[in-house]
XYZ file of C-alpha atoms in Angstrom:
782
model
C -10.585 45.588 22.788
C -7.711 43.592 23.969
C -6.711 40.465 22.132
C -10.249 40.163 20.534
C -10.524 38.050 17.397
C -10.499 39.893 14.180
C -13.399 38.205 12.616
C -13.327 39.895 9.290
C -9.741 39.020 8.658
C -10.160 35.404 9.700
C -13.241 34.912 7.576
C -11.676 36.414 4.409
C -8.678 34.148 4.896
C -10.960 31.011 5.494
C -12.979 31.775 2.278
C -9.859 32.170 0.243
C -8.333 29.013 1.480
C -11.607 27.043 0.854
C -11.830 28.130 -2.896
C -7.971 27.907 -3.434
C -8.010 24.300 -2.193
C -10.908 23.530 -4.563
C -9.252 24.885 -7.526
C -6.201 22.738 -6.789
C -8.250 19.516 -6.443
C -10.184 20.358 -9.734
C -7.077 21.004 -11.435
C -5.351 17.683 -10.225
C -8.389 15.709 -11.210
C -8.196 16.871 -14.762
C -4.448 16.252 -15.383
C -3.879 13.585 -18.272
C -1.298 10.926 -18.848
C -0.874 8.471 -21.747
C 0.079 4.837 -22.265
C -1.151 1.430 -21.266
C -2.805 1.086 -17.820
C -2.926 -2.299 -16.115
C -5.339 -3.344 -13.454
C -5.263 -6.664 -11.522
C -7.225 -8.871 -9.113
C -5.292 -11.430 -7.237
C -7.325 -14.165 -5.314
C -5.874 -16.762 -3.108
C -8.477 -19.168 -1.403
C -7.051 -21.870 0.836
C -10.507 -22.893 1.896
C -12.623 -25.031 -0.387
C -15.466 -25.944 1.809
C -16.003 -28.738 4.357
C -15.331 -31.498 1.665
C -12.008 -30.367 0.551
C -8.807 -30.268 2.452
C -7.332 -26.698 3.286
C -4.597 -25.739 0.922
C -1.440 -24.308 2.310
C -0.099 -22.033 -0.349
C -2.864 -20.585 -2.256
C -2.754 -17.311 -0.252
C 1.091 -16.991 -0.547
C 0.851 -17.679 -4.284
C -1.458 -14.854 -4.693
C 0.614 -12.551 -2.652
C 3.735 -13.548 -4.625
C 1.922 -13.054 -8.077
C 1.080 -9.667 -6.950
C 4.602 -8.735 -5.842
C 6.111 -9.878 -9.068
C 3.404 -8.121 -11.284
C 3.985 -4.930 -9.180
C 7.824 -5.211 -9.653
C 8.169 -6.092 -13.318
C 4.670 -6.599 -14.606
C 3.531 -3.099 -14.958
C 0.623 -3.380 -12.437
C 0.991 -0.664 -9.693
C -0.335 -1.378 -6.230
C -2.979 1.457 -6.604
C -4.416 -0.627 -9.568
C -4.411 -4.040 -7.906
C -6.588 -5.745 -5.457
C -5.573 -8.731 -3.250
C -8.303 -11.089 -1.977
C -7.519 -13.818 0.672
C -10.365 -16.471 1.307
C -12.970 -14.072 -0.188
C -16.645 -14.796 -0.744
C -18.418 -14.553 -4.084
C -19.641 -11.333 -3.110
C -16.059 -10.145 -2.267
C -15.105 -11.050 -5.790
C -18.039 -9.174 -7.332
C -17.070 -6.163 -5.330
C -13.529 -6.237 -6.599
C -14.710 -6.544 -10.195
C -16.978 -3.623 -9.795
C -14.238 -1.580 -8.214
C -11.862 -2.479 -11.113
C -14.402 -1.578 -13.603
C -15.294 1.813 -12.088
C -11.421 2.657 -11.903
C -10.977 1.634 -15.608
C -14.036 3.881 -16.630
C -12.689 6.918 -14.714
C -9.107 6.379 -16.338
C -10.298 5.485 -19.771
C -9.781 9.160 -21.047
C -6.030 9.126 -19.830
C -4.747 5.901 -21.200
C -4.582 4.427 -24.888
C -5.362 0.983 -23.715
C -6.291 -0.805 -20.521
C -5.481 -4.527 -19.477
C -6.946 -6.387 -16.785
C -5.568 -9.387 -15.141
C -7.385 -11.907 -13.052
C -5.505 -14.365 -11.071
C -6.885 -17.228 -8.882
C -5.350 -19.841 -6.843
C -7.446 -22.137 -4.981
C -10.037 -25.073 -5.140
C -12.426 -25.737 -7.879
C -14.420 -28.427 -9.473
C -15.688 -29.172 -12.855
C -18.260 -26.337 -12.653
C -17.070 -23.607 -10.317
C -14.423 -21.966 -8.207
C -14.949 -23.115 -4.570
C -14.657 -20.095 -2.320
C -14.959 -21.502 1.253
C -18.863 -21.628 1.745
C -19.745 -20.014 -1.509
C -18.704 -20.957 -5.289
C -18.436 -19.084 -8.465
C -19.699 -20.862 -11.655
C -17.396 -20.668 -14.698
C -20.081 -19.395 -16.844
C -21.016 -16.634 -14.642
C -17.414 -15.842 -13.747
C -16.454 -15.504 -17.534
C -19.489 -13.223 -18.029
C -18.459 -11.064 -14.940
C -14.839 -10.786 -16.211
C -16.044 -10.014 -19.840
C -18.167 -7.002 -18.246
C -14.979 -5.423 -17.087
C -14.508 -2.636 -19.502
C -10.885 -3.210 -20.513
C -9.497 -3.873 -23.925
C -7.625 -6.928 -22.934
C -8.555 -9.643 -20.437
C -5.817 -11.991 -19.142
C -7.257 -14.602 -16.763
C -4.901 -17.059 -14.869
C -6.673 -19.927 -12.927
C -4.460 -22.254 -10.691
C -7.055 -24.748 -9.577
C -8.290 -28.408 -10.169
C -10.394 -28.887 -13.435
C -9.645 -25.190 -14.379
C -9.673 -26.237 -17.893
C -13.446 -26.340 -17.766
C -13.309 -22.492 -17.422
C -11.892 -22.580 -20.895
C -14.529 -24.919 -22.279
C -17.375 -23.060 -20.861
C -19.780 -21.928 -23.532
C -17.929 -23.720 -26.230
C -14.611 -21.750 -26.073
C -12.001 -23.263 -28.367
C -8.189 -22.879 -28.244
C -7.063 -20.562 -31.236
C -3.589 -19.711 -32.472
C -2.653 -16.717 -30.276
C -2.188 -13.227 -31.927
C -0.312 -11.325 -29.209
C 0.198 -7.600 -29.094
C 2.812 -5.253 -28.019
C 2.275 -1.591 -26.969
C 2.595 -0.065 -30.432
C -0.791 -1.387 -31.800
C -4.351 -1.528 -30.981
C -5.472 -4.813 -29.459
C -8.658 -6.348 -27.881
C -9.480 -9.722 -26.836
C -8.771 -12.250 -23.976
C -6.242 -14.756 -22.891
C -7.248 -17.589 -20.660
C -4.607 -19.710 -18.912
C -5.515 -22.642 -16.778
C -3.117 -24.795 -14.628
C -4.706 -28.104 -15.703
C -6.884 -29.619 -18.231
C -10.792 -30.338 -17.688
C -10.050 -33.486 -16.097
C -7.000 -32.997 -14.108
C -5.985 -31.922 -10.465
C -3.671 -29.030 -9.959
C -1.069 -29.823 -7.390
C 0.993 -27.758 -4.743
C 4.127 -28.963 -3.024
C 5.537 -28.639 0.341
C 9.047 -28.782 -1.087
C 8.638 -25.558 -3.022
C 6.258 -24.016 -0.854
C 3.814 -23.347 -3.790
C 1.688 -24.717 -6.546
C 3.688 -26.159 -9.389
C 2.000 -24.032 -11.966
C 2.238 -20.628 -10.011
C 5.879 -21.310 -9.177
C 6.448 -21.932 -12.868
C 4.745 -18.791 -13.813
C 6.565 -16.721 -11.384
C 9.924 -18.197 -12.400
C 9.011 -17.562 -16.093
C 8.048 -13.867 -15.365
C 11.206 -13.123 -13.751
C 13.205 -14.149 -16.808
C 13.386 -18.043 -17.132
C 10.772 -17.824 -19.933
C 12.759 -15.302 -21.882
C 13.664 -17.515 -24.860
C 14.250 -14.466 -27.139
C 16.802 -12.779 -25.069
C 15.128 -9.312 -25.135
C 14.830 -9.204 -21.395
C 10.870 -9.197 -21.836
C 8.546 -12.153 -21.231
C 5.578 -12.378 -23.547
C 2.256 -14.313 -22.816
C 3.372 -16.659 -25.543
C 6.796 -17.466 -23.958
C 5.158 -17.768 -20.333
C 2.547 -20.193 -21.415
C 5.269 -22.411 -23.158
C 7.636 -22.338 -20.285
C 4.795 -22.947 -17.739
C 3.398 -25.875 -19.556
C 6.883 -27.573 -19.811
C 7.978 -27.064 -16.378
C 4.638 -27.910 -14.727
C 4.409 -31.111 -16.756
C 8.086 -32.164 -15.916
C 7.492 -31.692 -12.214
C 4.147 -33.649 -11.959
C 4.517 -36.456 -14.593
C 5.727 -38.896 -11.965
C 3.514 -37.564 -8.970
C 0.745 -39.730 -7.512
C -1.862 -37.312 -8.677
C -0.861 -37.843 -12.234
C 0.635 -35.434 -14.946
C -0.815 -31.808 -15.009
C -1.136 -30.207 -18.519
C -1.765 -26.495 -18.277
C -4.321 -25.312 -20.927
C -5.086 -22.020 -22.690
C -7.516 -20.184 -25.003
C -6.143 -17.050 -26.486
C -8.108 -14.675 -28.666
C -6.446 -11.390 -29.227
C -6.759 -9.292 -32.529
C -3.530 -8.063 -33.958
C -0.013 -9.066 -34.359
C 2.999 -8.846 -32.131
C 3.504 -10.090 -28.543
C 1.626 -9.101 -25.239
C 4.383 -8.322 -22.910
C 3.595 -9.518 -19.511
C 6.951 -8.714 -17.713
C 10.024 -6.496 -18.094
C 13.110 -7.923 -16.506
C 15.044 -4.600 -16.952
C 12.214 -2.846 -14.709
C 13.523 -4.894 -11.635
C 15.351 -3.047 -9.125
C 18.282 -5.698 -9.340
C 18.874 -8.738 -11.341
C 21.013 -11.901 -11.890
C 23.064 -12.768 -14.995
C 23.630 -16.624 -15.263
C 26.580 -16.753 -17.753
C 26.920 -18.906 -20.979
C 29.235 -21.468 -19.234
C 26.880 -22.520 -16.533
C 24.333 -25.223 -17.560
C 22.086 -27.357 -15.296
C 19.372 -26.743 -12.721
C 19.802 -23.593 -10.625
C 17.781 -23.468 -7.430
C 17.446 -20.176 -5.701
C 16.203 -19.600 -2.154
C 15.866 -16.404 -0.150
C 17.232 -15.697 3.390
C 14.599 -17.773 5.032
C 15.016 -20.710 2.678
C 11.780 -20.135 0.726
C 12.298 -21.316 -2.902
C 12.376 -18.405 -5.297
C 12.948 -20.268 -8.515
C 14.254 -23.464 -10.231
C 15.963 -22.522 -13.607
C 16.697 -25.460 -16.007
C 19.423 -23.807 -17.992
C 20.385 -25.884 -21.066
C 21.562 -23.522 -23.666
C 24.941 -21.760 -24.033
C 23.301 -18.244 -23.758
C 23.276 -16.107 -20.677
C 20.046 -15.803 -18.782
C 18.873 -12.611 -17.023
C 16.664 -13.092 -14.001
C 14.781 -10.372 -12.017
C 15.244 -10.488 -8.239
C 14.774 -8.017 -5.524
C 17.844 -6.814 -3.415
C 18.720 -9.166 -0.689
C 20.791 -12.270 0.235
C 20.173 -15.487 -1.394
C 21.391 -19.092 -1.460
C 22.001 -20.817 -4.843
C 22.288 -24.552 -5.624
C 23.846 -25.588 -9.112
C 23.081 -29.108 -10.106
C 24.937 -30.483 -13.104
C 25.495 -34.025 -14.557
C 28.490 -34.472 -12.166
C 28.258 -32.035 -9.372
C 25.849 -30.403 -6.808
C 27.300 -27.051 -5.620
C 26.086 -24.402 -3.157
C 26.769 -20.915 -2.522
C 25.592 -17.676 -1.168
C 25.383 -14.256 -2.806
C 24.343 -10.679 -1.920
C 22.344 -8.886 -4.469
C 22.535 -5.120 -4.062
C 19.890 -2.509 -5.393
C 20.610 -1.380 -9.022
C 23.181 -4.253 -9.510
C 23.378 -6.687 -12.197
C 25.364 -9.717 -10.545
C 27.074 -12.327 -12.674
C 26.472 -15.730 -10.903
C 29.510 -17.585 -11.975
C 31.182 -20.687 -10.394
C 33.002 -18.541 -8.094
C 29.901 -18.125 -5.883
C 29.359 -21.967 -5.720
C 32.024 -22.775 -3.212
C 30.514 -25.611 -1.115
C 30.097 -29.178 -2.577
C 26.923 -31.146 -1.635
C 27.244 -34.851 -1.464
C 24.912 -36.522 -3.932
C 22.719 -39.742 -3.324
C 22.079 -42.216 -6.128
C 18.330 -42.990 -7.005
C 16.921 -45.244 -9.388
C 15.158 -43.359 -12.121
C 11.314 -44.488 -13.177
C 11.655 -43.242 -16.824
C 12.931 -40.659 -19.097
C 12.955 -37.019 -17.463
C 12.662 -35.294 -20.774
C 9.591 -33.369 -21.476
C 8.866 -31.632 -24.588
C 5.078 -31.578 -25.040
C 4.119 -28.147 -25.224
C 1.578 -27.475 -28.012
C 2.791 -25.920 -31.269
C 0.443 -23.055 -31.151
C 2.286 -21.767 -27.883
C 5.774 -22.045 -29.200
C 8.196 -19.098 -28.489
C 9.973 -17.233 -31.104
C 13.663 -16.364 -31.087
C 16.788 -17.937 -29.840
C 19.254 -15.197 -30.140
C 21.750 -14.093 -27.403
C 20.440 -12.390 -24.391
C 20.652 -8.492 -24.179
C 22.248 -7.191 -21.030
C 19.734 -5.031 -19.032
C 20.881 -1.340 -18.746
C 21.410 0.412 -15.418
C 23.050 -2.298 -13.463
C 26.555 -2.775 -12.022
C 28.400 -6.044 -11.035
C 31.808 -7.370 -9.762
C 33.229 -10.899 -9.208
C 36.467 -12.306 -7.491
C 37.400 -15.495 -5.806
C 36.717 -16.222 -2.094
C 39.525 -17.026 0.607
C 38.567 -19.005 3.687
C 40.363 -18.210 7.075
C 39.003 -19.438 10.408
C 40.834 -16.590 12.186
C 41.344 -13.466 10.521
C 43.345 -10.585 12.085
C 43.794 -7.261 10.355
C 45.272 -3.796 11.351
C 43.218 -1.868 8.762
C 41.329 -3.939 6.291
C 39.814 -2.919 3.075
C 36.496 -3.355 1.094
C 38.223 -5.643 -1.442
C 38.789 -8.459 1.091
C 37.103 -11.730 -0.114
C 37.833 -13.612 3.363
C 35.343 -15.989 4.967
C 36.358 -16.165 8.690
C 34.835 -17.447 11.887
C 36.458 -14.592 14.234
C 37.614 -11.445 12.665
C 39.742 -8.858 14.791
C 40.773 -5.572 13.580
C 42.635 -2.723 15.252
C 41.682 0.342 12.962
C 39.255 -1.680 10.934
C 38.302 -5.464 10.432
C 37.067 -6.253 7.022
C 35.640 -9.684 5.543
C 33.446 -11.006 2.818
C 31.727 -13.488 5.249
C 31.884 -13.896 8.960
C 30.342 -16.957 10.668
C 31.110 -16.057 14.395
C 32.164 -12.619 15.490
C 33.837 -9.506 14.275
C 35.141 -6.691 16.477
C 37.378 -3.671 15.911
C 38.363 -0.640 17.784
C 37.109 1.885 15.219
C 35.041 0.230 12.478
C 34.019 -3.106 11.219
C 33.118 -4.232 7.604
C 31.545 -7.368 6.080
C 30.908 -6.957 2.412
C 28.894 -10.193 2.311
C 27.104 -12.039 5.098
C 27.589 -11.510 8.883
C 26.379 -14.580 10.791
C 26.668 -13.899 14.514
C 27.717 -10.521 16.258
C 29.683 -7.501 14.826
C 30.670 -4.689 17.075
C 32.811 -1.496 16.811
C 33.253 1.767 18.690
C 32.608 4.088 15.691
C 30.616 2.108 13.032
C 29.957 -1.094 11.585
C 28.971 -2.204 7.984
C 27.624 -5.302 6.539
C 25.904 -6.815 3.569
C 23.639 -9.189 5.397
C 23.336 -9.504 9.207
C 21.958 -12.625 10.801
C 22.422 -11.723 14.410
C 23.486 -8.501 16.112
C 25.046 -5.485 14.783
C 25.994 -2.541 17.094
C 28.192 0.555 17.015
C 28.479 3.766 18.814
C 27.958 6.109 15.988
C 26.615 4.275 13.067
C 25.380 0.657 11.776
C 24.625 -0.197 8.156
C 23.510 -3.266 6.507
C 21.827 -4.416 3.093
C 19.665 -7.097 4.882
C 19.320 -7.260 8.717
C 17.676 -10.442 10.384
C 18.079 -9.661 14.002
C 19.053 -6.480 16.006
C 20.793 -3.312 14.753
C 21.573 -0.502 17.251
C 23.431 2.756 17.057
C 23.560 5.936 19.073
C 23.266 8.230 16.065
C 22.598 6.568 12.818
C 21.314 3.193 11.509
C 20.942 2.234 7.722
C 19.585 -1.053 6.632
C 18.267 -2.483 3.096
C 15.853 -4.985 4.668
C 15.037 -5.221 8.377
C 13.578 -8.500 9.756
C 13.712 -7.723 13.500
C 14.634 -4.558 15.374
C 16.335 -1.463 14.327
C 17.035 1.406 16.969
C 18.949 4.735 17.162
C 18.818 7.916 18.992
C 18.636 10.098 15.867
C 17.868 8.513 12.582
C 16.760 5.105 11.008
C 16.544 4.219 7.355
C 15.350 1.075 5.843
C 14.385 -0.002 2.368
C 11.995 -2.954 3.802
C 10.857 -3.310 7.332
C 9.296 -6.386 9.032
C 9.523 -5.732 12.796
C 10.332 -2.566 14.747
C 12.076 0.613 13.832
C 12.355 3.235 16.544
C 14.233 6.639 16.584
C 14.255 9.887 18.623
C 14.124 12.091 15.629
C 13.564 10.662 12.333
C 12.635 7.393 10.486
C 12.324 6.430 6.860
C 11.345 2.987 5.183
C 10.277 1.984 1.625
C 8.369 -1.154 2.637
C 7.168 -1.983 6.204
C 5.165 -4.622 8.218
C 5.226 -3.559 11.780
C 5.892 -0.596 13.831
C 7.689 2.591 12.826
C 8.067 5.406 15.524
C 9.776 8.609 15.788
C 9.861 11.698 18.073
C 9.659 14.108 15.105
C 9.335 12.756 11.742
C 8.549 9.552 9.753
C 8.850 8.902 6.001
C 7.660 5.426 4.440
C 6.762 4.431 0.980
C 4.806 1.438 2.109
C 3.581 0.644 5.665
C 1.745 -2.349 6.749
C 1.124 -1.899 10.540
C 1.679 1.270 12.610
C 3.453 4.519 11.589
C 3.435 7.254 14.468
C 5.518 10.391 15.120
C 5.143 13.435 17.108
C 4.977 15.855 14.076
C 4.946 14.602 10.700
C 4.458 11.342 8.756
C 4.933 10.678 5.041
C 4.104 7.308 3.332
C 3.369 5.929 -0.082
C 0.867 3.232 1.034
C -0.421 2.628 4.506
C -2.275 -0.668 5.432
C -2.967 0.085 9.181
C -2.655 3.132 11.237
C -0.974 6.322 10.443
C -0.938 8.559 13.371
C 0.882 11.798 14.059
C 0.272 15.019 16.170
C 0.260 17.473 13.165
C 0.616 16.285 9.553
C 0.035 12.816 7.877
C 0.933 12.622 4.067
C 0.214 9.213 2.218
C -0.279 8.160 -1.421
C -2.622 5.204 -0.598
C -4.311 4.265 2.784
C -6.182 1.294 3.773
C -6.721 1.802 7.404
C -6.652 4.904 9.513
C -5.076 8.292 9.309
C -5.234 10.383 12.519
C -3.675 13.788 12.671
C -4.345 17.518 12.583
C -3.946 17.565 8.782
C -4.324 14.346 6.713
C -3.393 14.330 3.124
C -3.787 11.341 0.655
C -4.181 10.519 -2.931
C -6.313 7.530 -2.112
C -7.869 6.522 1.246
C -10.169 3.624 1.553
C -10.442 3.587 5.203
C -10.684 6.530 7.711
C -9.146 9.933 8.130
C -9.539 11.759 11.386
C -8.359 15.297 11.370
C -9.262 19.005 11.415
C -8.285 19.258 7.623
C -8.456 16.136 5.435
C -7.285 16.315 1.805
C -8.315 12.935 0.061
C -8.161 13.000 -3.552
C -10.388 10.011 -4.038
C -12.595 10.971 -1.205
C -14.454 13.945 0.174
C -12.948 17.396 -0.624
C -15.786 19.700 -0.935
C -16.089 23.588 -0.243
C -19.436 25.265 -0.246
C -21.859 28.092 0.779
C -25.483 27.840 1.978
C -28.134 29.853 3.568
C -30.733 28.292 6.118
C -34.238 29.226 7.118
C -32.954 30.945 10.204
C -31.605 33.752 7.931
C -27.997 32.565 8.490
C -25.203 32.265 5.839
C -22.449 29.615 6.123
C -19.335 28.596 4.539
C -18.103 25.038 4.976
C -15.115 22.638 4.135
C -15.659 18.899 4.031
C -12.685 16.634 3.761
C -11.930 12.984 4.422
C -13.112 9.530 2.961
C -16.606 8.483 2.113
C -16.586 6.272 5.325
C -15.815 9.177 7.721
C -14.978 12.797 6.825
C -14.750 16.030 8.916
C -16.702 19.025 8.470
C -15.859 22.652 9.454
C -18.406 25.459 9.301
C -18.381 29.198 9.779
C -21.700 31.323 9.656
C -23.779 34.204 11.045
C -26.515 36.694 9.884
C -25.448 38.343 6.691
C -25.128 41.774 8.394
C -22.737 40.280 11.059
C -20.867 37.918 8.566
C -17.898 40.396 8.094
C -18.471 42.294 11.369
C -17.198 42.156 14.882
C -19.103 45.190 16.521
C -21.836 45.630 18.813
C -23.050 43.868 21.864
C -25.533 41.720 19.857
C -23.275 40.358 17.126
C -22.765 36.593 16.842
C -20.825 34.057 14.879
C -21.325 30.288 14.654
C -18.401 27.855 14.445
C -18.646 24.114 14.091
C -16.648 20.915 13.690
C -18.072 17.521 13.067
C -17.896 14.045 11.565
C -20.026 12.551 8.723
C -20.388 9.752 6.468
C -21.277 9.693 2.651
C -23.435 7.384 0.431
C -22.945 7.840 -3.248
C -25.467 7.004 -5.727
C -24.194 8.012 -9.289
C -24.696 11.870 -9.421
C -26.578 11.852 -6.068
C -24.898 11.684 -2.562
C -26.254 11.568 0.884
C -24.378 12.850 3.970
C -25.185 12.285 7.510
C -23.018 14.560 10.027
C -22.822 14.982 13.767
C -21.725 18.616 14.530
C -20.797 20.531 17.551
C -21.404 24.339 17.387
C -19.793 27.112 19.295
C -21.567 30.554 19.504
C -18.874 33.373 19.392
C -20.328 36.537 20.851
C -19.278 39.430 23.095
C -20.035 37.638 26.222
C -17.586 34.713 25.163
C -14.951 37.383 24.298
C -15.250 38.889 27.752
C -14.808 35.638 29.318
C -11.608 35.070 27.261
C -10.431 38.506 28.072
C -10.780 38.166 31.912
C -9.163 34.772 31.928
C -6.224 36.341 29.888
C -5.879 39.148 32.441
C -5.778 37.096 35.351
C -2.996 34.882 33.992
C -0.960 37.723 32.592
C -1.127 39.453 35.992
C 1.366 36.695 37.193
C 3.237 36.313 34.099
C 4.074 39.964 34.031
C 5.483 39.748 37.460
C 7.924 37.015 36.305
C 5.571 34.266 38.194
C 3.879 30.994 37.116
C 0.046 31.044 37.343
C 0.035 27.281 38.013
C 2.492 27.563 40.942
C 1.951 31.073 42.259
C -1.667 32.094 41.825
C -3.945 32.477 44.758
C -6.760 29.997 45.381
C -9.233 32.737 44.744
C -7.719 33.454 41.329
C -7.454 29.773 40.458
C -11.146 29.274 41.350
C -12.111 32.280 39.242
C -10.322 30.886 36.118
C -11.725 27.526 36.682
C -15.332 28.940 36.917
C -14.803 31.181 33.835
C -13.643 28.301 31.833
C -16.840 26.199 32.751
C -18.957 28.916 31.377
C -17.652 28.178 27.830
C -19.982 25.034 27.463
C -22.944 27.359 27.969
C -22.238 28.668 24.445
C -21.969 25.317 22.666
C -24.711 22.909 21.260
C -24.555 19.691 19.393
C -26.402 19.311 16.086
C -27.319 16.653 13.476
C -27.263 17.429 9.809
C -28.699 15.325 6.801
C -27.782 16.476 3.271
C -28.672 15.713 -0.334
C -26.252 16.723 -3.106
C -26.773 16.674 -6.860
C -23.803 17.048 -9.199
C -24.613 19.291 -11.850
C -21.078 19.276 -13.262
C -17.960 17.232 -12.598
C -16.774 19.654 -9.797
C -20.172 21.685 -8.944
C -23.024 20.602 -7.008
C -26.377 21.835 -5.525
C -27.339 20.567 -2.003
C -30.122 20.736 0.483
C -29.873 20.260 4.208
C -32.068 19.417 7.159
C -30.440 20.361 10.464
C -31.530 19.991 14.093
C -29.942 21.908 16.968
C -30.159 20.530 20.515
C -30.738 22.821 23.535
C -30.560 21.244 26.947
C -32.086 23.559 29.885
C -29.439 24.893 32.330
C -26.640 23.491 30.354
C -26.333 25.549 27.069
C -29.083 28.006 27.203
C -26.878 31.070 26.375
C -25.885 29.591 23.111
C -29.434 30.148 21.751
C -29.739 33.695 22.879
C -28.200 34.688 19.628
C -29.770 34.381 16.145
C -33.293 33.470 15.070
C -34.973 30.077 15.584
C -38.121 29.745 13.726
C -39.155 26.271 14.553
C -38.936 24.328 17.868
C -39.976 20.990 19.564
C -40.107 20.744 23.240
C -39.956 17.547 25.439
C -38.668 16.404 28.609
C -35.752 13.705 28.761
C -35.404 12.426 32.297
C -35.203 15.582 34.742
C -34.063 17.841 31.867
C -36.169 19.971 29.498
C -34.934 19.504 25.904
C -35.661 21.811 22.811
C -35.005 20.829 19.154
C -34.594 23.514 16.694
C -34.960 22.151 12.983
C -33.861 24.370 10.184
C -33.433 23.748 6.418
C -30.784 25.033 4.005
C -29.815 25.339 0.331
C -26.378 25.776 -0.951
C -23.639 25.133 -3.737
C -20.535 23.069 -3.476
C -17.218 22.930 -5.470
C -15.853 19.333 -5.368
């Protein structure tokens, strides 16, 4: 028979693929690792109910804390939950999710640690979560029920010292642990005492306490100089800094509080500066207050450096403004921090003098009231982190700079820069143009253009070239005919062939290929996308790869992601964790549904099936027939059933419930004959070098159209309900109840094949409808 389907070969291949995929997932689920595993919940609640003014920075404080702990605090994104303006139920759900994750990972980690951070409103008795509240005693009990070895609770809210006092808790001398020992216990840190308000500031765009914590975690609290910040060091730094900033405020001084009860000896390390992708080194000779802001003017930190020792400070790659305030001068400068770079921030970077105003002081500024039990140990010289590089030279200022062929060593700051072969500057505040290539090693504020290529550290404006455009940080527009590359994109990046960005907040478009490490916006390509983290939409014509997706990942063929909170749409979807929806023919989701099974029903048919996707929404593919036809395609009465469908799953310990909507196709000799006749008509024209769509006769076109319409007569919808029981970790028994739907004069032919032992007839409108119930039993490999 011409072009007929080899059912036997196809079925053998399908069965092999089913059980091979199942074996792979079982193996992956049993893989082991060692070490300390950290989990965290970060809560930012700006709303404290109708009787409290809305906060401005609680949400951003929570996001900043999550970012810092992800970068240098050992808490991967997959182990963290961020809640913004949640209800009490949302908090309980998050605590339950973390508890389940810890239980599942207990066998692969030596110790687990849980961090609970809250920024928002509270009163003497409870956290205030919008319209709901969470009493301290109940919250403490809920956190204690999280099955981790260590609990670290950080509350940045008014009267949060009451949480520490709940149920008689008393402050104790801390025994803090490192990774080499076994430790259990808790550490509670609050931003204020039981009778004090916690304060936030428009000037720093944060609360005083959280800003001090973040600055301390990034290195300012490292008094021992070992490039690690312990819980002991962090509390001492946050206490002093918060008190110093608030002692003259109208709300009164704010005294952070603590209760630490950890069994053992050593230090609990909260952050590792050497784990940062880049870092600053503030040398011995610089003392005073160093204020660091990002390219948008947001305060990153205020470091009070008093000792003649270097300070190492963890920062992400990017461009920053630094202000140095000493007893005699106030200086300002801009610096570019590249990935894997250790930058020595010496006085050559502070090239602008800021006029100072005289103010009358109200009293002594010195604050030295940290409690003795939280004093830090060690005052030795700091150890330089490994894996970084850095260079320093002086800066020359020229309003107009002309060069025939400049070089990368130029430390010139100019307004207009012109080059014949190449223009090269450190900073341009205006425009740079050259015939072949342009280079700005520092910051480009304005427009940069070249026929061949342009390169800049930071671009605040427009960067364009005929072949390639490259920058470390882009705030504006970057365009090139072939290739774009940027460290951070805050705007639009477009090219005809290829884009690359380490961080994207805007639009990235390419005809062939995109790649991004972080993203918030739209990433689009005609062929291929690759992203480590994507918050928005990632779309491609063929292939997507991403680490984390919060939004939509859509592609024509294959999607691959590590973690998805949103939607994956493609022919094949692959994810290690998907907490949203996966829509595709094949969905391979490690933390979701990935089942392969076999069953037999009361109509005497045997089925194999694959289910893949998330618990919210998964896809199902089935193949079945009578056992005598299962591996056969001969005879006029043979038949096979194929089905695709969508389902949702509800889990209850060892029992799960599935509800699926399926669409069946009956493959029989009549369907094969229809396909053969269509094939013959079309081939008649193609064999003569003609096009069926352009050259076919009206009679042949009508015939093909009529034949195609006959396919639906061999299809039918079905609804299936299943109950599964897990006998073993990867083996289940399941039972099904299924209802097939026949509509008279629409799909009658589909029911001419196979046995139907039960039927229910009724009339819907002008149509006679028959329901065919059936039941089944089977086994699954999960």
